[in-house]
Every structure is written in structure tokens, then in C-alpha cells.
Coordinates of C-alpha atoms in Angstrom, one line a residue:
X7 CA -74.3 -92.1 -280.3
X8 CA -77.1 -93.0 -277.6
X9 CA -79.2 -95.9 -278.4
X10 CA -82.4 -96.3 -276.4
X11 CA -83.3 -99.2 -274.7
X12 CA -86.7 -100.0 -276.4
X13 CA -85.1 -99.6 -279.7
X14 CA -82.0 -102.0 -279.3
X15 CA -81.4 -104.9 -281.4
X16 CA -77.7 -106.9 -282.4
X17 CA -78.5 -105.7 -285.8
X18 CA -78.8 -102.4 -285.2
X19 CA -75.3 -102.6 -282.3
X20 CA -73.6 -104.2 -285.2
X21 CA -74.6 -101.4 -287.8
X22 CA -73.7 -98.9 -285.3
X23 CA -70.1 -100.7 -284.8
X24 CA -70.3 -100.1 -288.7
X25 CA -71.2 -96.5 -288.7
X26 CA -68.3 -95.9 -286.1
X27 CA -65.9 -97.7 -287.9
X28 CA -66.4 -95.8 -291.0
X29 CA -66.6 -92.7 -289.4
X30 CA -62.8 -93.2 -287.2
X31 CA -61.8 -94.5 -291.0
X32 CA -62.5 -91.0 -292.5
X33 CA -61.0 -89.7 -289.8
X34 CA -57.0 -91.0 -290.9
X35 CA -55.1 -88.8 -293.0
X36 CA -54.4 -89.7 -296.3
X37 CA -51.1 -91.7 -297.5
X38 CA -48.0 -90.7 -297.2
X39 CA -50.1 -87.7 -294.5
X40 CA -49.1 -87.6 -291.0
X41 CA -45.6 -90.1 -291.3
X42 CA -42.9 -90.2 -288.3
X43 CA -40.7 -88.4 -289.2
X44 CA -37.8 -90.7 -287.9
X45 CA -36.2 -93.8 -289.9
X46 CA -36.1 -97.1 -287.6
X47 CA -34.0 -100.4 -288.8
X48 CA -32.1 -102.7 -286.9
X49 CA -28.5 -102.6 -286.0
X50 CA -27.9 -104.9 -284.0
X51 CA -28.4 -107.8 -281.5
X52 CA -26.8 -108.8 -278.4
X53 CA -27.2 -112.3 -276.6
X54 CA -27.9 -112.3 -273.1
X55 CA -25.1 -115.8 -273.3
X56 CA -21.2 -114.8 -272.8
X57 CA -19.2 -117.0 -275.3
X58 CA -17.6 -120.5 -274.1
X59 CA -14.8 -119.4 -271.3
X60 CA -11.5 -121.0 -270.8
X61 CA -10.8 -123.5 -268.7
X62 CA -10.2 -121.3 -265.2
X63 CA -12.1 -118.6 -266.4
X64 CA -15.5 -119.4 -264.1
X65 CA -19.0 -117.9 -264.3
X66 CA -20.8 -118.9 -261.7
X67 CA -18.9 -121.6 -259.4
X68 CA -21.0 -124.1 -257.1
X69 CA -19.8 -127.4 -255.7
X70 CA -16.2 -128.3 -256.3
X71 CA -13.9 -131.6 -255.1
X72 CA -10.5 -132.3 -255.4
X73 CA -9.2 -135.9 -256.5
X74 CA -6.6 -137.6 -254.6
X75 CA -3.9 -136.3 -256.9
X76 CA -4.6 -132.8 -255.9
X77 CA -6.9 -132.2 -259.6
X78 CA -9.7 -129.8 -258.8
X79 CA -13.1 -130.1 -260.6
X80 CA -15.4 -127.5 -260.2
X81 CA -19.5 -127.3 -260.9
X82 CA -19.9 -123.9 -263.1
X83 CA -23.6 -123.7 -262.8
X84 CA -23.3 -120.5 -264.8
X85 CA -21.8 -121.7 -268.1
X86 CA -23.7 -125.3 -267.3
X87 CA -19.9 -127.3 -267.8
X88 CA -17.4 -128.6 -265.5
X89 CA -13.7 -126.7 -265.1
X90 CA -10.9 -128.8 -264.2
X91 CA -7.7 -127.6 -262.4
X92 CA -4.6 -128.6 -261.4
X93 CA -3.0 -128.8 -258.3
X94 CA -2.4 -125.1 -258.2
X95 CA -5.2 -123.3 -259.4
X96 CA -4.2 -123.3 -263.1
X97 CA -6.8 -124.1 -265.7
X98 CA -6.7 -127.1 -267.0
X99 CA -10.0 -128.2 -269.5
X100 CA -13.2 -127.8 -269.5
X101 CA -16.2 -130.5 -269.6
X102 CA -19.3 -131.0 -270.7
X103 CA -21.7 -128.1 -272.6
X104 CA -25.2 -126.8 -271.9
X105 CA -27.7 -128.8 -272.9
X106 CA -29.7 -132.4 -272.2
X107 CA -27.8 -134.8 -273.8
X108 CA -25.1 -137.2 -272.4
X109 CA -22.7 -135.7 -271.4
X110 CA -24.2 -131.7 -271.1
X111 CA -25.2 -130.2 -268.2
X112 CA -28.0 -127.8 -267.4
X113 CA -26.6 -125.8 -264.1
X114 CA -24.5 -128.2 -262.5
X115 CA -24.8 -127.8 -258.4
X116 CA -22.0 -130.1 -257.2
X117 CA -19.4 -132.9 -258.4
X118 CA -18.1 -135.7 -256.4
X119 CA -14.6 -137.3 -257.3
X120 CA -14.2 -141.1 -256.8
X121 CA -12.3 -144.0 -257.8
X122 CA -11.4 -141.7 -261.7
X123 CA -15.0 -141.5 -261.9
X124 CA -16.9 -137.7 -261.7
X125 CA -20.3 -137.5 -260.4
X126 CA -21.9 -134.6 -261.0
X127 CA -25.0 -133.3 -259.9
X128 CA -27.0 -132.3 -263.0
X129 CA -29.5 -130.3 -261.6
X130 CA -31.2 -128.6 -264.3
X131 CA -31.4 -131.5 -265.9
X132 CA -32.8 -133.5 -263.3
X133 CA -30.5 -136.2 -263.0
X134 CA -27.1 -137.4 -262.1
X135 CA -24.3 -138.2 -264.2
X136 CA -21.1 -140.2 -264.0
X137 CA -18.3 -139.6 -266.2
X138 CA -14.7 -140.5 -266.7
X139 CA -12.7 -138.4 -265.0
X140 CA -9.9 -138.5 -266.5
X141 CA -11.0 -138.0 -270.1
X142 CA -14.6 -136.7 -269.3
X143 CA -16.1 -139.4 -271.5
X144 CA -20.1 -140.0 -270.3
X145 CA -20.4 -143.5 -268.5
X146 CA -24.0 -143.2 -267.1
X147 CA -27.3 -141.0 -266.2
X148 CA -29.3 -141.8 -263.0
X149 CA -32.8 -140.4 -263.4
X150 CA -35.5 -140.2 -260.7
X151 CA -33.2 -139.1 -257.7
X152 CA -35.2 -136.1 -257.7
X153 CA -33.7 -132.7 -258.4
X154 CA -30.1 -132.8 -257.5
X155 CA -28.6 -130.1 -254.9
X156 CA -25.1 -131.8 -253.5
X157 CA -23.6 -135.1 -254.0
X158 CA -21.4 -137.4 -252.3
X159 CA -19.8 -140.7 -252.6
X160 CA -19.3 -143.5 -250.4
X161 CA -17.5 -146.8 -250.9
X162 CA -20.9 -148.4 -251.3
X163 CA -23.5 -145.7 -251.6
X164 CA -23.8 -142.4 -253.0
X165 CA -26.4 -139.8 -251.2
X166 CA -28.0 -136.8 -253.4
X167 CA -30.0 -134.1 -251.5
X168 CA -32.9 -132.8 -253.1
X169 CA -32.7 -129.0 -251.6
X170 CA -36.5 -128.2 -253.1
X171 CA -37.9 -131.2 -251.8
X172 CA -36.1 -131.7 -248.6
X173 CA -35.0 -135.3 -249.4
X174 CA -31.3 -136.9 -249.5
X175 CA -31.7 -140.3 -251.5
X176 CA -29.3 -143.1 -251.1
X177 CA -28.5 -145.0 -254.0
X178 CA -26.2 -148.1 -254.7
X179 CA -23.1 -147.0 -257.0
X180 CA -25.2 -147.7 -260.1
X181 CA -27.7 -145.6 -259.1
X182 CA -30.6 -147.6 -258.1
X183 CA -32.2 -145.9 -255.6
X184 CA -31.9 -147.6 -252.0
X185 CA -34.0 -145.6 -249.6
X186 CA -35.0 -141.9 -249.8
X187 CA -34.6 -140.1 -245.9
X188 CA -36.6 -136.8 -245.3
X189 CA -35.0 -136.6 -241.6
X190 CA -32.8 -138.8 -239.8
X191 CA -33.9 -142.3 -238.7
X192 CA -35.8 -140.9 -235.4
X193 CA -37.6 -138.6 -237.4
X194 CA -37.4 -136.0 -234.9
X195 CA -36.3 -133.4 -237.1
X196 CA -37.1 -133.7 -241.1
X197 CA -34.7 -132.1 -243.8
X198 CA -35.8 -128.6 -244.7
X199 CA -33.2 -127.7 -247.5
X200 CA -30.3 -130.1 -247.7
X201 CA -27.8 -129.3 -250.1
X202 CA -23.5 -129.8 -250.1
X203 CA -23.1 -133.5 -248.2
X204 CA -20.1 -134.7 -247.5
X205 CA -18.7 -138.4 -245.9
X206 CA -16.6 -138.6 -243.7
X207 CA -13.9 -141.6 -243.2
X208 CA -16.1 -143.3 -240.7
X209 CA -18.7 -143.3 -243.3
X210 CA -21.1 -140.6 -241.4
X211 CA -22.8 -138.6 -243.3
X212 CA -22.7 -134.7 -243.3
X213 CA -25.6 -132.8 -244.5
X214 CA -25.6 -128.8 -245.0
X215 CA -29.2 -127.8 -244.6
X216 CA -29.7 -124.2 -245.8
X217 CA -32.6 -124.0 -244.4
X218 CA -32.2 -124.5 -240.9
X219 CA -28.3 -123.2 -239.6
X220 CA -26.9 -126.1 -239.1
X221 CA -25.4 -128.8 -240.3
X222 CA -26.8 -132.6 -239.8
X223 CA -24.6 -135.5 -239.3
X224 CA -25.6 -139.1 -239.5
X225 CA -23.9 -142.1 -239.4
X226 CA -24.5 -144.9 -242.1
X227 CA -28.1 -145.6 -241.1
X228 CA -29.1 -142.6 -241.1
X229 CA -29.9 -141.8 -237.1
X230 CA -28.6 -138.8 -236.3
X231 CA -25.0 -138.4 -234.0
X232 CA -24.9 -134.5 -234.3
X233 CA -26.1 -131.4 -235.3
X234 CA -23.4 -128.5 -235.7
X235 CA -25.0 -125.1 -235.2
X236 CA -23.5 -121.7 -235.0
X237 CA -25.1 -118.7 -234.4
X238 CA -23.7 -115.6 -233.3
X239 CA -25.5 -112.3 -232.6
X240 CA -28.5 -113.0 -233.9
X241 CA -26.9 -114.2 -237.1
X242 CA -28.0 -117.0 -238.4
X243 CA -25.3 -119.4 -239.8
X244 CA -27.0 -121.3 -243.4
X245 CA -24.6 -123.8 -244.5
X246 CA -23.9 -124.2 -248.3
X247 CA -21.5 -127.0 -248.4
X248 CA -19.8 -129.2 -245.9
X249 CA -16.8 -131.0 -245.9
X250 CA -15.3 -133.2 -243.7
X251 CA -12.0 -135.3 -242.6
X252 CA -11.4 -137.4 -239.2
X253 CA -10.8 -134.3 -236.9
X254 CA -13.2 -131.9 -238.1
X255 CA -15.8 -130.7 -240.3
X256 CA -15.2 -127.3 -242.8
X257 CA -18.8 -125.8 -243.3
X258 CA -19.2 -123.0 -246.1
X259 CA -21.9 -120.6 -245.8
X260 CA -22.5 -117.4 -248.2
X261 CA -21.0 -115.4 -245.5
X262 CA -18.7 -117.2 -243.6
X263 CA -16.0 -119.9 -243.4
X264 CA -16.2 -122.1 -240.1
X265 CA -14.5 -125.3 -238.7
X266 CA -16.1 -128.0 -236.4
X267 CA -13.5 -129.7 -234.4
X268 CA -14.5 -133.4 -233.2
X269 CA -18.2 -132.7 -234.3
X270 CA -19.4 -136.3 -233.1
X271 CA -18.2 -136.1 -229.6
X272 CA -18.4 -132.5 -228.8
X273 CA -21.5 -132.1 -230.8
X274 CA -20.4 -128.9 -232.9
X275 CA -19.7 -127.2 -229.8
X276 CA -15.8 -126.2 -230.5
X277 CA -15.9 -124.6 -233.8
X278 CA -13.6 -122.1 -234.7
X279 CA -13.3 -119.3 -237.6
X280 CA -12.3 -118.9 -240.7
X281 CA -12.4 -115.9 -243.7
X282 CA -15.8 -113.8 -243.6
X283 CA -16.5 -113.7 -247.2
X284 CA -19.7 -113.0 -249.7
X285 CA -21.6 -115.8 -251.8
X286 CA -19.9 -119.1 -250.3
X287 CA -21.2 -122.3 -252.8
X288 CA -19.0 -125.1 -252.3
X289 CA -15.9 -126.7 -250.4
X290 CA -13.3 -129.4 -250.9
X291 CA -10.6 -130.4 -248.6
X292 CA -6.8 -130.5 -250.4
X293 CA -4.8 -130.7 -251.8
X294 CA -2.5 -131.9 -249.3
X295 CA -3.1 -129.7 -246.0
X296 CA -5.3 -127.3 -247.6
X297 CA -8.8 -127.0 -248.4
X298 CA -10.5 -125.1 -251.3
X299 CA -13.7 -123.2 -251.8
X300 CA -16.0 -121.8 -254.5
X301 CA -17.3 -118.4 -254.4
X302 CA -19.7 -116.3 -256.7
X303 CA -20.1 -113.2 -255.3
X304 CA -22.7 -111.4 -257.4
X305 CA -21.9 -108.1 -255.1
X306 CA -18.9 -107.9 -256.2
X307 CA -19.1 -109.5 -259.7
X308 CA -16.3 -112.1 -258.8
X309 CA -16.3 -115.6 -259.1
X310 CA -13.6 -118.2 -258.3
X311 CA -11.8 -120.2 -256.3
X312 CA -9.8 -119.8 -253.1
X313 CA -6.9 -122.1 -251.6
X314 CA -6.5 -122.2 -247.8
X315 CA -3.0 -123.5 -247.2
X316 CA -3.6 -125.4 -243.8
X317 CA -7.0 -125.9 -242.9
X318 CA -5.7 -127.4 -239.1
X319 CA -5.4 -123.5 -238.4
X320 CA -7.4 -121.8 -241.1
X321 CA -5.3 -118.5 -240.2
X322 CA -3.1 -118.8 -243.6
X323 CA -3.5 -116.1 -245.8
X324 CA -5.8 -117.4 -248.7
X325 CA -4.8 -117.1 -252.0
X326 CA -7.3 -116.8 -255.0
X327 CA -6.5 -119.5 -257.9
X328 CA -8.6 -118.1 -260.3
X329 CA -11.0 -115.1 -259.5
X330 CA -11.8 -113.5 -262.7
X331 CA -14.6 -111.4 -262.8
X332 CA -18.3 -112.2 -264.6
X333 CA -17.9 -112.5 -268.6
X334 CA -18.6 -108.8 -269.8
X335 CA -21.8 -109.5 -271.9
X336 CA -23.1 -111.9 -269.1
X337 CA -27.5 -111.1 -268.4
X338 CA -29.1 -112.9 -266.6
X339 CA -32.4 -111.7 -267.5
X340 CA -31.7 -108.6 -268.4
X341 CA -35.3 -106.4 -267.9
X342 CA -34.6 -102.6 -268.9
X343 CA -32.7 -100.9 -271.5
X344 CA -31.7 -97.2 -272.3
X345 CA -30.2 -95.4 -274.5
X346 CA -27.7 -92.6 -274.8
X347 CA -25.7 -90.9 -277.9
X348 CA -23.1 -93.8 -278.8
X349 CA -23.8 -95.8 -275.9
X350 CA -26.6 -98.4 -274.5
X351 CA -27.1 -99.5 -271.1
X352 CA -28.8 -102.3 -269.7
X353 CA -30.2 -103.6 -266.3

């Protein structure tokens, strides 16, 4: 239809609007004319959520801690609860659900053990919470420490990194905040994506900083006494999680277990290696000797946690606790589907 300029009015657009209408209108075939020929209905419908796990039985590990009685606690920021273990590996219970109330988590980062309480940094959820450890009974939520990355625990203090804003808060232990430190005390060189923190029996503070490849240590004031870097052919070396005792500091990055021996006096500059592994999150010392870390290693679709026997050395074989593969059923977002006879795949 051509409609000349001189002659155009809305009256007349919105009869010829009409006029089409009518005319694609004629056009369809009558009913019951024309019909697919196939038959559709619904089968079925699969949830991109695995069921609740057993205790051991991890999805997506991040921090972890052991308690002085060799009791492991691990952050599964997967299935958004807490896994406890014992002394060897074995599972134990599980805390917590996902969710916002007391006492759920929304993907848990990192959990701090101290005097039978459990800290746990409740990322998702924006918060910190404290719980009995021994029962896993709610005791407290600290709100507007930011978004928490790592956590750790002091006689006196407890420090929470914020990783996306590149901030490590110090609060008192019941969680009012005290001062909020975006670099150390000089300010010569600001945080860029503190996450695992660790303290150390002098009461210095370790910081993993993703961002830059090092590690940041500080004593209780918050000027700055170190910085442990390693970098080797080019490589860089992004810590995950730090932990530390009086002779050295065990750093965890995705890639790569390392050891910092006397990293105040010699400055990070004797460091030493440990396992070369894939998706490093989070590192505890014990129990006894030993140290243990988290890994989830999407590669490989395997998730757990390894014991070191004697850290001193780190050349004892390691020994996977628990390393059970991803739940079967497990999407994270799943984006394409197809279809074969019998059979459906997903990506």
C-alpha cells in the first residue's frame, strides 16, 4: 500500500493498519488447518540445586580452620553451610543452610575457630556470624563490616577483609567496628583485593591480597613489617589464603603451595615449595604438625580437602581427606541444552 504525502492523515494510517490487519486475518487457515503435527507436554524438570550433601561430601570448599583439638571446619561456599571434621578427615556434621536467617549462610568464604566460638564469614549475606562451635547454635550477626572475604581472630580484635572493596576492618570481639584500614598505617601501598588473613602469635597480621602477588603483614597497628612476594618466571604468585605460626607463614594460591620461613626478619625472602596444585581457596595449620588446605578445582571437577603431614618440610606425601567429586546434578547456571534419543545434555 503507498500512501502519498498530501493525502496522509492518523485516520486514514489507522484505517490502513485496519485494512492490513484484516487482510493478514483472511490470510490464516481455517481451524483445525495447518496444525504441527507433533504433540508437546512436559516431562519433566530438573533443578539446577544438588540435594543437601553429607557431612564430608563438599561442593565448593573455601576458607577452612582447625580448632585446637584437631576438629576441622570448613566454609562450603557451594552448598552455602559449614562441614565439620574430625581430626582425620572423616565427616563429622554439617551446619547451617542456605538462606538469610540466623544461623544460614549465603556462600560462606572463610571460618575462624576461637575460644568454641565459630566465626564465619557470611559473604553473600553480607555479614558476619558467630556461632557455637561445638553445637552450631547462632550467638550473634555483625552487619556493616562490609562484604566479607577472610576472617580472623585475635585475643582482642577480629579483622574481616572486604576483597571488592579493598578494606580489612578491625572490630572488637562483639563486633563493633574499631577502625577500617585500606593500606597499612604509612599508606604507601593501599589493599587492592585482601582476602584469607591470618594472626600470628605475636599478634601481626597476615593479609593475602589476590590482587597484588603478595602477601602483606602488619603488626597490631597496622604499619607494615613485610611483604612476602614470590614470583617466578614471569608467574605471578596471587595468594588465596594465608596462614601462619612463629617460624613461618603457609600461603595458598590457586596454583601453588608455598612456605615463608621468618617472614618478618628476612622479609619473605626464604620461601620454599610446596604441592603445585589447581584452585587453592583456603589453609589451616594442624592438626598437630600438619597443615590442611581446601581445594575446588572446577578443571577437574574435584573438591576437598588435603592433609600435609609436617608442614616444617612440606615434602610428605599429602593425603586427600575427603575429595569427592562435584554432586552429579550440580549447574551453575546452566545456559544450553540439547537433545538426543533417550538422553539430554546440558552446558
Amino acid at each position: 500500500m503507498h500512501i502519498e504525502p498530501s493525502s496522509f492523515s492518523p485516520r486514514r494510517a489507522i484505517l490502513a493498519i485496519l485494512v492490513v490487519a484484516g487482510a493478514l486475518a483472511s490470510a490464516r487457515p481455517a481451524a483445525g488447518q495447518g496444525a504441527p503435527p507433533e504433540a508437546y507436554r512436559l516431562v519433566d524438570t530438573r533443578s539446577a540445586a544438588p540435594q543437601p550433601r553429607a557431612a564430608g561430601e563438599l561442593t565448593a570448599p573455601a576458607g577452612i580452620d582447625v580448632a585446637a583439638d584437631g576438629t576441622h571446619y570448613v566454609a562450603d561456599r557451594g552448598a552455602s553451610t559449614v562441614h565439620v571434621l574430625s581430626p582425620a578427615g572423616a565427616g563429622l556434621r554439617v551446619i547451617g543452610q542456605p538462606g538469610d536467617g540466623f544461623g544460614a549462610f549465603d556462600s560462606p568464604s572463610d571460618v575462624d575457630i576461637d575460644a568454641g566460638r565459630l566465626f564465619v564469614a557470611d559473604t553473600g549475606n553480607r555479614r558476619v556470624q558467630v556461632l557455637d562451635a561445638a553445637t552450631g547454635d547462632f550467638v550473634a550477626a555483625w552487619t556493616g563490616l562490609g562484604t566479607p572475604s577472610g576472617i580472623a581472630v585475635a585475643p582482642d580484635r577480629v579483622y574481616v577483609s572486604d576483597a571488592a572493596r579493598g578494606v580489612v576492618t578491625v572490630a572488637d570481639r562483639g563486633g563493633a567496628r574499631l577502625a577500617e584500614w585500606r593500606a597499612d598505617a604509612s599508606g604507601e601501598e593501599p589493599f587492592q583485593r585482601p582476602a584469607g588473613l591470618s594472626v600470628d602469635p605475636d599478634g601481626n597480621l597476615y593479609v593475602a591480597d589476590h590482587g597484588y602477588c603478595y602477601v602483606h603483614v602488619l603488626c597490631p597497628e597496622g604499619h607494615v613489617l613485610a611483604r612476602l612476594d614470590r614470583r617466578v618466571s614471569g608467574i605471578d604468585y596471587r595468594p588465596a589464603d594465608v596462614a601462619s605460626d612463629a617460624s613461618a607463614a603457609y600461603t595458598l594460591a590457586p596454583r601453588q603451595l608455598a612456605a615463608f620461613d621468618d617472614p618478618v626478619t628476612r622479609a619473605g625472602r626464604n620461601w620454599r615449595f610446596g604441592a603445585y596444585l589447581f584452585g587453592g581457596a583456603g589453609i589451616a595449620l594442624g592438626p598437630g604438625a600438619g597443615l590442611t588446605y581446601a581445594v575446588h578445582d572446577t578443571r577437574l571437577r574435584q573438591s576437598g580437602v588435603v592433609h600435609v603431614a609436617d608442614r616444617a618440610t612440606l615434602t610428605a606425601a599429602a593425603e586427600a581427606w575427603v575429595g569427592l567429586p562435584v554432586a552429579e546434578g550440580a549447574l551453575d547456571g546452566p545456559r544450553r541444552v540439547a537433545a538426543a534419543t533417550g538422553s539430554a545434555y546440558l552446558l
